[in-house]
Short mmCIF file of C-alpha atoms and ligand atoms in Angstrom, two decimals:
data_model
loop_
_atom_site.label_atom_id
_atom_site.label_comp_id
_atom_site.label_asym_id
_atom_site.label_seq_id
_atom_site.Cartn_x
_atom_site.Cartn_y
_atom_site.Cartn_z
CA MET A 1 -18.56 8.22 20.02
CA ASN A 2 -20.84 10.19 17.76
CA ARG A 3 -21.69 7.69 15.09
CA ALA A 4 -24.72 8.13 12.89
CA ALA A 5 -25.62 4.48 13.18
CA GLY A 6 -27.80 3.09 10.45
CA GLN A 7 -27.77 6.28 8.39
CA SER A 8 -25.91 6.48 5.14
CA GLU A 9 -23.28 9.17 5.38
CA PRO A 10 -24.13 12.20 3.27
CA VAL A 11 -20.81 12.43 1.48
CA GLU A 12 -20.36 11.05 -2.00
CA PRO A 13 -18.42 7.77 -2.17
CA LEU A 14 -14.80 8.30 -3.19
CA ARG A 15 -14.94 5.06 -5.17
CA GLU A 16 -17.55 6.59 -7.49
CA ILE A 17 -15.75 9.91 -7.86
CA ALA A 18 -12.54 8.04 -8.73
CA ALA A 19 -14.36 5.74 -11.16
CA LYS A 20 -15.65 8.75 -13.11
CA LYS A 21 -12.01 9.44 -13.97
CA GLY A 22 -11.20 5.80 -14.68
CA ARG A 23 -9.31 5.45 -11.40
CA ILE A 24 -9.78 3.27 -8.34
CA TYR A 25 -10.02 4.47 -4.76
CA GLY A 26 -9.79 2.14 -1.80
CA GLY A 27 -8.07 1.29 1.43
CA ALA A 28 -6.47 -1.23 3.73
CA ALA A 29 -8.44 -2.97 6.45
CA LEU A 30 -8.13 -5.80 8.93
CA GLN A 31 -10.56 -8.70 8.84
CA SER A 32 -10.74 -8.61 12.64
CA VAL A 33 -12.07 -5.04 12.40
CA LEU A 34 -14.46 -5.36 9.46
CA SER A 35 -16.02 -8.53 10.84
CA LYS A 36 -16.76 -6.89 14.22
CA ASP A 37 -17.61 -3.29 13.35
CA THR A 38 -20.54 -3.61 10.97
CA GLU A 39 -21.04 0.15 10.68
CA TYR A 40 -17.44 0.55 9.61
CA ALA A 41 -17.75 -2.36 7.18
CA ARG A 42 -20.74 -0.61 5.60
CA ILE A 43 -18.98 2.75 5.24
CA PHE A 44 -15.81 1.09 4.01
CA ALA A 45 -17.68 -0.73 1.24
CA ARG A 46 -19.56 2.44 0.30
CA GLN A 47 -16.34 4.45 -0.04
CA CYS A 48 -13.84 1.89 -1.33
CA GLY A 49 -13.68 0.25 -4.73
CA ILE A 50 -10.69 -1.85 -3.70
CA LEU A 51 -9.55 -3.48 -0.46
CA VAL A 52 -6.10 -4.57 0.58
CA PRO A 53 -5.80 -6.86 3.60
CA GLU A 54 -3.66 -4.93 6.09
CA GLY A 55 -1.85 -7.98 7.45
CA GLU A 56 -3.67 -11.19 6.57
CA LEU A 57 -1.54 -12.00 3.53
CA LYS A 58 1.84 -11.42 5.12
CA TRP A 59 3.92 -14.48 5.96
CA GLY A 60 3.54 -13.83 9.69
CA SER A 61 -0.25 -14.25 9.52
CA LEU A 62 -0.55 -16.66 6.64
CA ARG A 63 2.10 -19.18 7.68
CA PRO A 64 1.51 -20.58 11.19
CA SER A 65 4.05 -23.32 10.44
CA PRO A 66 6.48 -24.22 7.64
CA THR A 67 3.94 -26.55 6.06
CA THR A 68 0.60 -24.82 6.69
CA TYR A 69 -1.38 -21.84 5.44
CA ASN A 70 -4.16 -19.96 7.22
CA PHE A 71 -6.34 -18.53 4.48
CA ALA A 72 -9.50 -18.08 6.57
CA PRO A 73 -9.23 -14.32 7.36
CA ALA A 74 -8.23 -13.38 3.80
CA ASP A 75 -10.98 -15.60 2.39
CA TRP A 76 -13.46 -13.75 4.58
CA LEU A 77 -12.18 -10.48 3.10
CA LEU A 78 -12.48 -11.83 -0.42
CA SER A 79 -16.14 -12.76 0.15
CA TYR A 80 -16.74 -9.30 1.61
CA THR A 81 -15.25 -7.63 -1.49
CA LYS A 82 -17.31 -9.81 -3.80
CA ALA A 83 -20.52 -9.10 -1.89
CA ASN A 84 -19.79 -5.38 -2.20
CA ARG A 85 -18.53 -5.38 -5.80
CA MET A 86 -15.06 -4.29 -4.73
CA LEU A 87 -11.69 -5.32 -6.09
CA MET A 88 -9.04 -6.86 -3.88
CA ARG A 89 -5.26 -6.58 -3.97
CA GLY A 90 -2.63 -8.75 -2.34
CA HIS A 91 0.04 -7.52 0.07
CA THR A 92 2.70 -8.95 0.12
CA LEU A 93 4.77 -11.96 -1.02
CA VAL A 94 8.35 -10.88 -0.34
CA TRP A 95 9.02 -8.59 2.62
CA TYR A 96 11.73 -8.55 5.28
CA GLN A 97 9.18 -7.77 8.02
CA SER A 98 6.30 -9.81 9.40
CA LEU A 99 8.08 -13.10 8.92
CA PRO A 100 6.87 -15.93 11.18
CA LYS A 101 8.79 -16.83 14.33
CA TRP A 102 9.87 -20.16 12.84
CA PHE A 103 11.41 -18.50 9.75
CA ASP A 104 14.97 -17.97 11.00
CA GLY A 105 15.34 -21.42 12.47
CA TYR A 106 13.80 -23.21 9.51
CA VAL A 107 14.66 -21.45 6.25
CA ASN A 108 18.23 -21.89 5.05
CA GLN A 109 20.21 -21.73 1.82
CA GLY A 110 19.26 -25.32 1.09
CA ASN A 111 15.47 -24.84 1.17
CA ALA A 112 14.90 -21.10 0.67
CA LYS A 113 14.23 -21.30 -3.05
CA GLN A 114 11.73 -24.12 -2.59
CA MET A 115 10.04 -22.28 0.29
CA LEU A 116 9.57 -19.14 -1.78
CA GLN A 117 8.40 -21.10 -4.79
CA ASP A 118 5.84 -23.04 -2.77
CA HIS A 119 4.63 -19.91 -1.01
CA ILE A 120 4.04 -17.94 -4.19
CA ALA A 121 2.50 -20.84 -6.12
CA THR A 122 0.16 -21.66 -3.23
CA VAL A 123 -0.84 -18.15 -2.19
CA VAL A 124 -1.13 -16.50 -5.60
CA GLY A 125 -2.71 -19.70 -6.91
CA HIS A 126 -5.30 -19.64 -4.12
CA PHE A 127 -6.54 -16.20 -5.18
CA SER A 128 -5.92 -16.62 -8.90
CA GLY A 129 -8.51 -14.77 -10.97
CA ASN A 130 -9.67 -12.81 -7.93
CA MET A 131 -6.82 -10.36 -7.41
CA HIS A 132 -6.61 -6.99 -9.11
CA SER A 133 -2.91 -6.81 -8.27
CA TRP A 134 -0.21 -8.21 -6.02
CA ASP A 135 2.58 -6.44 -4.18
CA VAL A 136 5.07 -9.10 -5.19
CA VAL A 137 7.99 -7.42 -3.43
CA ASN A 138 7.87 -4.78 -0.70
CA GLU A 139 10.59 -2.40 0.54
CA ILE A 140 13.51 -4.19 -1.09
CA LEU A 141 15.59 -1.06 -1.70
CA TYR A 142 17.59 0.56 1.07
CA PRO A 143 20.71 2.29 -0.26
CA GLU A 144 21.78 2.96 3.35
CA ASP A 145 22.70 -0.74 3.61
CA LYS A 146 25.49 0.01 1.10
CA ILE A 147 24.90 -3.11 -0.96
CA GLN A 148 25.72 -3.01 -4.67
CA GLY A 149 22.48 -2.24 -6.54
CA GLY A 150 20.88 -0.42 -3.60
CA TRP A 151 19.21 -3.58 -2.29
CA ARG A 152 18.08 -3.88 1.30
CA ASN A 153 19.97 -6.49 3.28
CA THR A 154 16.93 -8.73 3.84
CA PRO A 155 16.76 -12.41 4.83
CA TRP A 156 15.73 -13.23 1.24
CA LEU A 157 18.67 -11.32 -0.20
CA LYS A 158 21.09 -13.10 2.12
CA LEU A 159 19.60 -16.49 1.26
CA LEU A 160 19.03 -16.13 -2.46
CA GLY A 161 20.71 -12.95 -3.71
CA PRO A 162 18.94 -10.34 -5.89
CA GLY A 163 17.80 -13.09 -8.29
CA HIS A 164 14.90 -13.84 -5.94
CA ILE A 165 13.17 -10.68 -7.13
CA GLU A 166 12.98 -11.73 -10.75
CA MET A 167 12.03 -15.22 -9.60
CA ALA A 168 9.17 -13.94 -7.45
CA PHE A 169 7.64 -11.97 -10.34
CA ARG A 170 7.91 -14.90 -12.74
CA LEU A 171 6.34 -17.31 -10.23
CA ALA A 172 3.50 -14.90 -9.48
CA ALA A 173 2.77 -14.46 -13.19
CA GLN A 174 2.61 -18.22 -13.62
CA ALA A 175 0.25 -18.63 -10.68
CA ASP A 176 -2.07 -15.79 -11.79
CA PRO A 177 -1.54 -14.46 -15.31
CA HIS A 178 -4.22 -11.78 -14.84
CA ALA A 179 -3.13 -9.96 -11.69
CA LEU A 180 -1.10 -6.77 -12.13
CA LEU A 181 2.29 -7.48 -10.53
CA VAL A 182 3.64 -4.61 -8.48
CA TRP A 183 6.92 -3.61 -6.85
CA ASN A 184 6.00 -1.64 -3.73
CA GLU A 185 8.42 0.86 -2.08
CA ASN A 186 8.54 3.49 0.64
CA HIS A 187 10.43 6.74 1.21
CA ILE A 188 10.49 8.11 -2.31
CA GLU A 189 7.87 10.86 -2.14
CA ASP A 190 9.71 14.06 -1.27
CA GLU A 191 12.41 16.22 -2.86
CA SER A 192 15.22 15.31 -0.42
CA TYR A 193 18.51 13.80 -1.55
CA GLY A 194 17.68 10.44 0.03
CA HIS A 195 14.35 10.11 -1.75
CA GLU A 196 15.73 11.32 -5.09
CA ASN A 197 18.63 8.88 -4.82
CA LYS A 198 16.25 6.01 -4.13
CA ARG A 199 14.06 7.01 -7.08
CA ARG A 200 17.14 7.03 -9.35
CA ILE A 201 18.16 3.55 -8.20
CA TRP A 202 14.59 2.24 -8.47
CA LEU A 203 14.25 3.48 -12.04
CA MET A 204 17.54 1.84 -12.96
CA GLN A 205 16.49 -1.50 -11.45
CA LEU A 206 13.07 -1.31 -13.10
CA GLN A 207 14.71 -0.77 -16.48
CA ALA A 208 17.02 -3.74 -15.86
CA LEU A 209 14.13 -6.05 -14.96
CA LEU A 210 12.02 -4.93 -17.91
CA ALA A 211 14.99 -5.50 -20.24
CA LYS A 212 14.96 -9.11 -19.02
CA LYS A 213 11.21 -9.32 -19.69
CA VAL A 214 10.39 -9.79 -16.02
CA PRO A 215 6.56 -9.55 -15.81
CA ILE A 216 6.35 -6.45 -13.68
CA GLY A 217 3.26 -4.38 -14.41
CA GLY A 218 3.46 -1.48 -12.04
CA ILE A 219 4.99 0.26 -9.08
CA GLY A 220 3.40 0.85 -5.72
CA ILE A 221 4.33 4.04 -3.92
CA GLN A 222 3.43 3.53 -0.26
CA SER A 223 3.06 7.22 0.56
CA HIS A 224 3.19 7.15 4.34
CA LEU A 225 3.75 10.90 4.34
CA VAL A 226 5.11 12.71 7.36
CA GLY A 227 3.41 16.06 7.88
CA GLY A 228 5.79 19.00 8.04
CA GLN A 229 8.69 16.98 6.71
CA GLY A 230 9.90 17.40 3.12
CA GLN A 231 8.10 18.78 0.08
CA VAL A 232 5.71 16.21 -1.43
CA GLY A 233 4.46 16.20 -5.00
CA GLY A 234 7.42 18.32 -6.13
CA PRO A 235 9.03 18.56 -9.58
CA LYS A 236 11.65 15.80 -9.10
CA PHE A 237 9.00 13.40 -7.85
CA ARG A 238 6.71 14.26 -10.77
CA GLN A 239 9.57 13.69 -13.21
CA PHE A 240 10.02 10.24 -11.67
CA LEU A 241 6.33 9.47 -12.28
CA THR A 242 6.76 10.52 -15.90
CA ASP A 243 9.85 8.32 -16.26
CA VAL A 244 8.01 5.35 -14.76
CA SER A 245 5.02 5.84 -16.99
CA ASN A 246 7.35 6.09 -20.02
CA LEU A 247 8.53 2.59 -19.16
CA GLY A 248 4.93 1.45 -19.68
CA LEU A 249 4.36 0.76 -15.99
CA LYS A 250 1.23 1.57 -14.01
CA ILE A 251 1.50 3.63 -10.84
CA LEU A 252 -0.44 2.80 -7.68
CA ILE A 253 -0.53 4.85 -4.50
CA THR A 254 -0.78 1.94 -2.13
CA GLU A 255 -0.65 3.08 1.52
CA LEU A 256 -1.40 6.79 1.76
CA ASP A 257 -1.70 8.45 5.15
CA VAL A 258 -0.29 11.58 6.75
CA GLN A 259 1.51 11.27 10.06
CA ASP A 260 0.45 14.28 12.14
CA THR A 261 2.84 13.96 15.10
CA GLY A 262 4.55 17.23 14.11
CA PHE A 263 1.28 19.10 13.75
CA VAL A 264 -0.69 21.15 16.31
CA ALA A 265 -3.06 19.49 18.79
CA ASP A 266 -6.23 21.38 17.80
CA PRO A 267 -8.12 18.94 15.56
CA LYS A 268 -9.53 21.63 13.26
CA GLN A 269 -6.16 23.22 12.60
CA ARG A 270 -4.51 19.83 12.36
CA ASP A 271 -7.00 18.75 9.72
CA VAL A 272 -6.13 21.81 7.64
CA GLN A 273 -2.45 20.84 7.79
CA VAL A 274 -3.09 17.18 6.98
CA ALA A 275 -5.46 18.04 4.13
CA ASP A 276 -2.87 20.40 2.68
CA VAL A 277 -0.46 17.44 2.32
CA TYR A 278 -3.20 15.33 0.71
CA ASP A 279 -3.97 18.17 -1.64
CA ARG A 280 -0.40 18.71 -2.89
CA TYR A 281 0.39 15.04 -3.11
CA LEU A 282 -2.76 13.76 -4.79
CA ASN A 283 -2.89 16.56 -7.32
CA ALA A 284 0.65 15.65 -8.35
CA VAL A 285 0.10 11.89 -8.62
CA LEU A 286 -3.27 12.18 -10.35
CA GLN A 287 -1.81 14.48 -12.99
CA ASN A 288 -0.12 11.38 -14.34
CA ARG A 289 -2.32 9.23 -16.55
CA SER A 290 -0.53 6.05 -15.44
CA THR A 291 -1.78 6.47 -11.87
CA ILE A 292 -4.61 3.96 -11.82
CA ALA A 293 -5.31 3.66 -8.10
CA VAL A 294 -5.09 5.48 -4.79
CA LEU A 295 -5.42 3.51 -1.56
CA THR A 296 -5.25 4.97 1.91
CA TRP A 297 -3.81 2.82 4.71
CA GLY A 298 -7.13 2.50 6.46
CA LEU A 299 -10.19 4.71 6.02
CA SER A 300 -11.06 5.93 9.52
CA ASP A 301 -8.60 7.38 12.03
CA GLN A 302 -10.15 5.03 14.56
CA TYR A 303 -8.28 2.09 13.10
CA SER A 304 -5.09 3.71 11.80
CA TRP A 305 -1.89 1.78 12.48
CA LEU A 306 -0.22 5.13 13.28
CA ASN A 307 -2.02 5.29 16.63
CA THR A 308 -0.11 2.18 17.64
CA PHE A 309 3.12 2.49 15.69
CA VAL A 310 3.77 6.26 15.82
CA PRO A 311 1.48 7.66 18.53
CA ARG A 312 1.33 11.39 19.22
CA SER A 313 3.25 12.42 22.32
CA ASP A 314 0.20 14.33 23.64
CA GLY A 315 -1.86 11.12 23.60
CA LEU A 316 -4.43 12.53 21.14
CA LEU A 317 -5.72 10.28 18.40
CA ALA A 318 -3.93 10.71 15.06
CA ARG A 319 -5.93 12.20 12.17
CA PRO A 320 -4.18 10.75 9.12
CA LEU A 321 -7.15 9.52 7.06
CA PRO A 322 -10.21 10.72 5.09
CA PHE A 323 -12.64 9.79 7.88
CA ASP A 324 -12.30 10.62 11.56
CA ALA A 325 -12.85 8.27 14.49
CA SER A 326 -16.60 9.01 14.40
CA PHE A 327 -16.65 8.08 10.71
CA GLN A 328 -17.26 11.66 9.65
CA PRO A 329 -15.43 12.94 6.55
CA THR A 330 -12.37 15.07 7.35
CA LEU A 331 -10.79 17.78 5.22
CA ALA A 332 -8.55 14.99 3.86
CA TYR A 333 -11.69 13.40 2.42
CA TYR A 334 -12.56 16.65 0.64
CA ALA A 335 -8.98 17.09 -0.59
CA THR A 336 -9.05 13.55 -2.01
CA ARG A 337 -12.40 14.19 -3.64
CA ARG A 338 -11.21 17.43 -5.23
CA ALA A 339 -8.03 15.78 -6.51
CA PHE A 340 -10.03 13.05 -8.25
CA GLN A 341 -12.48 15.60 -9.62
CA SER A 342 -9.74 17.69 -11.19
CA ALA A 343 -7.78 14.68 -12.51
CA ASN A 344 -7.65 13.91 -16.20
CA PRO A 345 -9.82 10.96 -17.12
CA ILE A 346 -7.99 7.80 -18.19
C1 XIL B 28 1.55 -2.38 8.99
C2 XIL B 28 0.14 -2.66 9.48
O1 XIL B 28 -0.66 -1.53 9.32
C3 XIL B 28 0.18 -3.08 10.92
O2 XIL B 28 -1.12 -3.41 11.37
C4 XIL B 28 1.12 -4.27 11.00
O3 XIL B 28 1.13 -4.87 12.18
C5 XIL B 28 2.51 -3.85 10.58
O4 XIL B 28 2.43 -3.45 9.25
N1 XIL B 28 4.43 -0.55 5.19
C6 XIL B 28 3.78 -1.68 4.74
C7 XIL B 28 2.64 -2.22 5.51
O5 XIL B 28 4.08 -2.17 3.64
O6 XIL B 28 2.53 -3.61 5.40
C8 XIL B 28 2.71 -1.81 6.96
O7 XIL B 28 1.51 -2.24 7.60
C9 XIL B 28 2.92 -0.33 7.09
C10 XIL B 28 4.20 0.07 6.46
#
């Protein structure tokens, strides 16, 4: 690996370029990675103004048993952010994935409400005053499940009905009145019927929650974009951003990366294709003055989840992020930089 160990990378930190426009740039990382790879930890802190723990705050990692919490890895990450003057965001309190093994056998209609209440009070309370924002709920819409309201048929929905969503936001606000409370979703970024339908339903549900004074402060758009599939940053998507911002909500791009499995093998050409997606997408989202933050799901290709979850069939490393596996800036870095530079200040 061709790493310029000990040298500061020549490229300007994205966190500073974003800050000039009143925005935040950052990324997701694992404690197990940052604590071992000191060179990566240095570059990550130089580039990122905000960190989101990639897994450490999910039930599956945080809850070894029904009565215990393992805060150690996330606490390590919090100290790291403080030492590097970075913000931290929490991900996530209510999600149908990454539930602990004991969940199904232990949580039932009799104790589900109490379990969720305790979890949110304890976890949000633990980090109270230290979190920029929380993904209170994650991926709770899935119209394909054909449930009234467009809800995903999750364990929490089965146990508690859609009321658990409102409950989760209210509990989080009680436990930390200062964190921005976010509803995070996927698959809403392109101009296809499926994405437009989900945006329509989301907007409707957001309006309904706000009408009930549920303390929701913003939406998180995951933005796991799939290269070569669908038109991103298009007019219907931009209209949705306008509609969301007219509701008074902030917009966060929470998990940006570009899956390159459909792109050519040659890294140089592939980078052009990936950067083109970054370019279109980020210019669209940063046009909107409610877009306060952009986070990529990782920073270096070396540690991207896509290499494990959606590997390329030719066995080559994916190139979804602003820095390559040698920690050199890719064209996606330059596209991100340009998008921030041409954004309106907020
Ligand atoms: C992924 C992580 O990157 C993996 O390391 C983990 O094992 C599984 O989850 N949408 C989300 C994230 O909201 O939490 C997911 O993160 C990626 C998709």
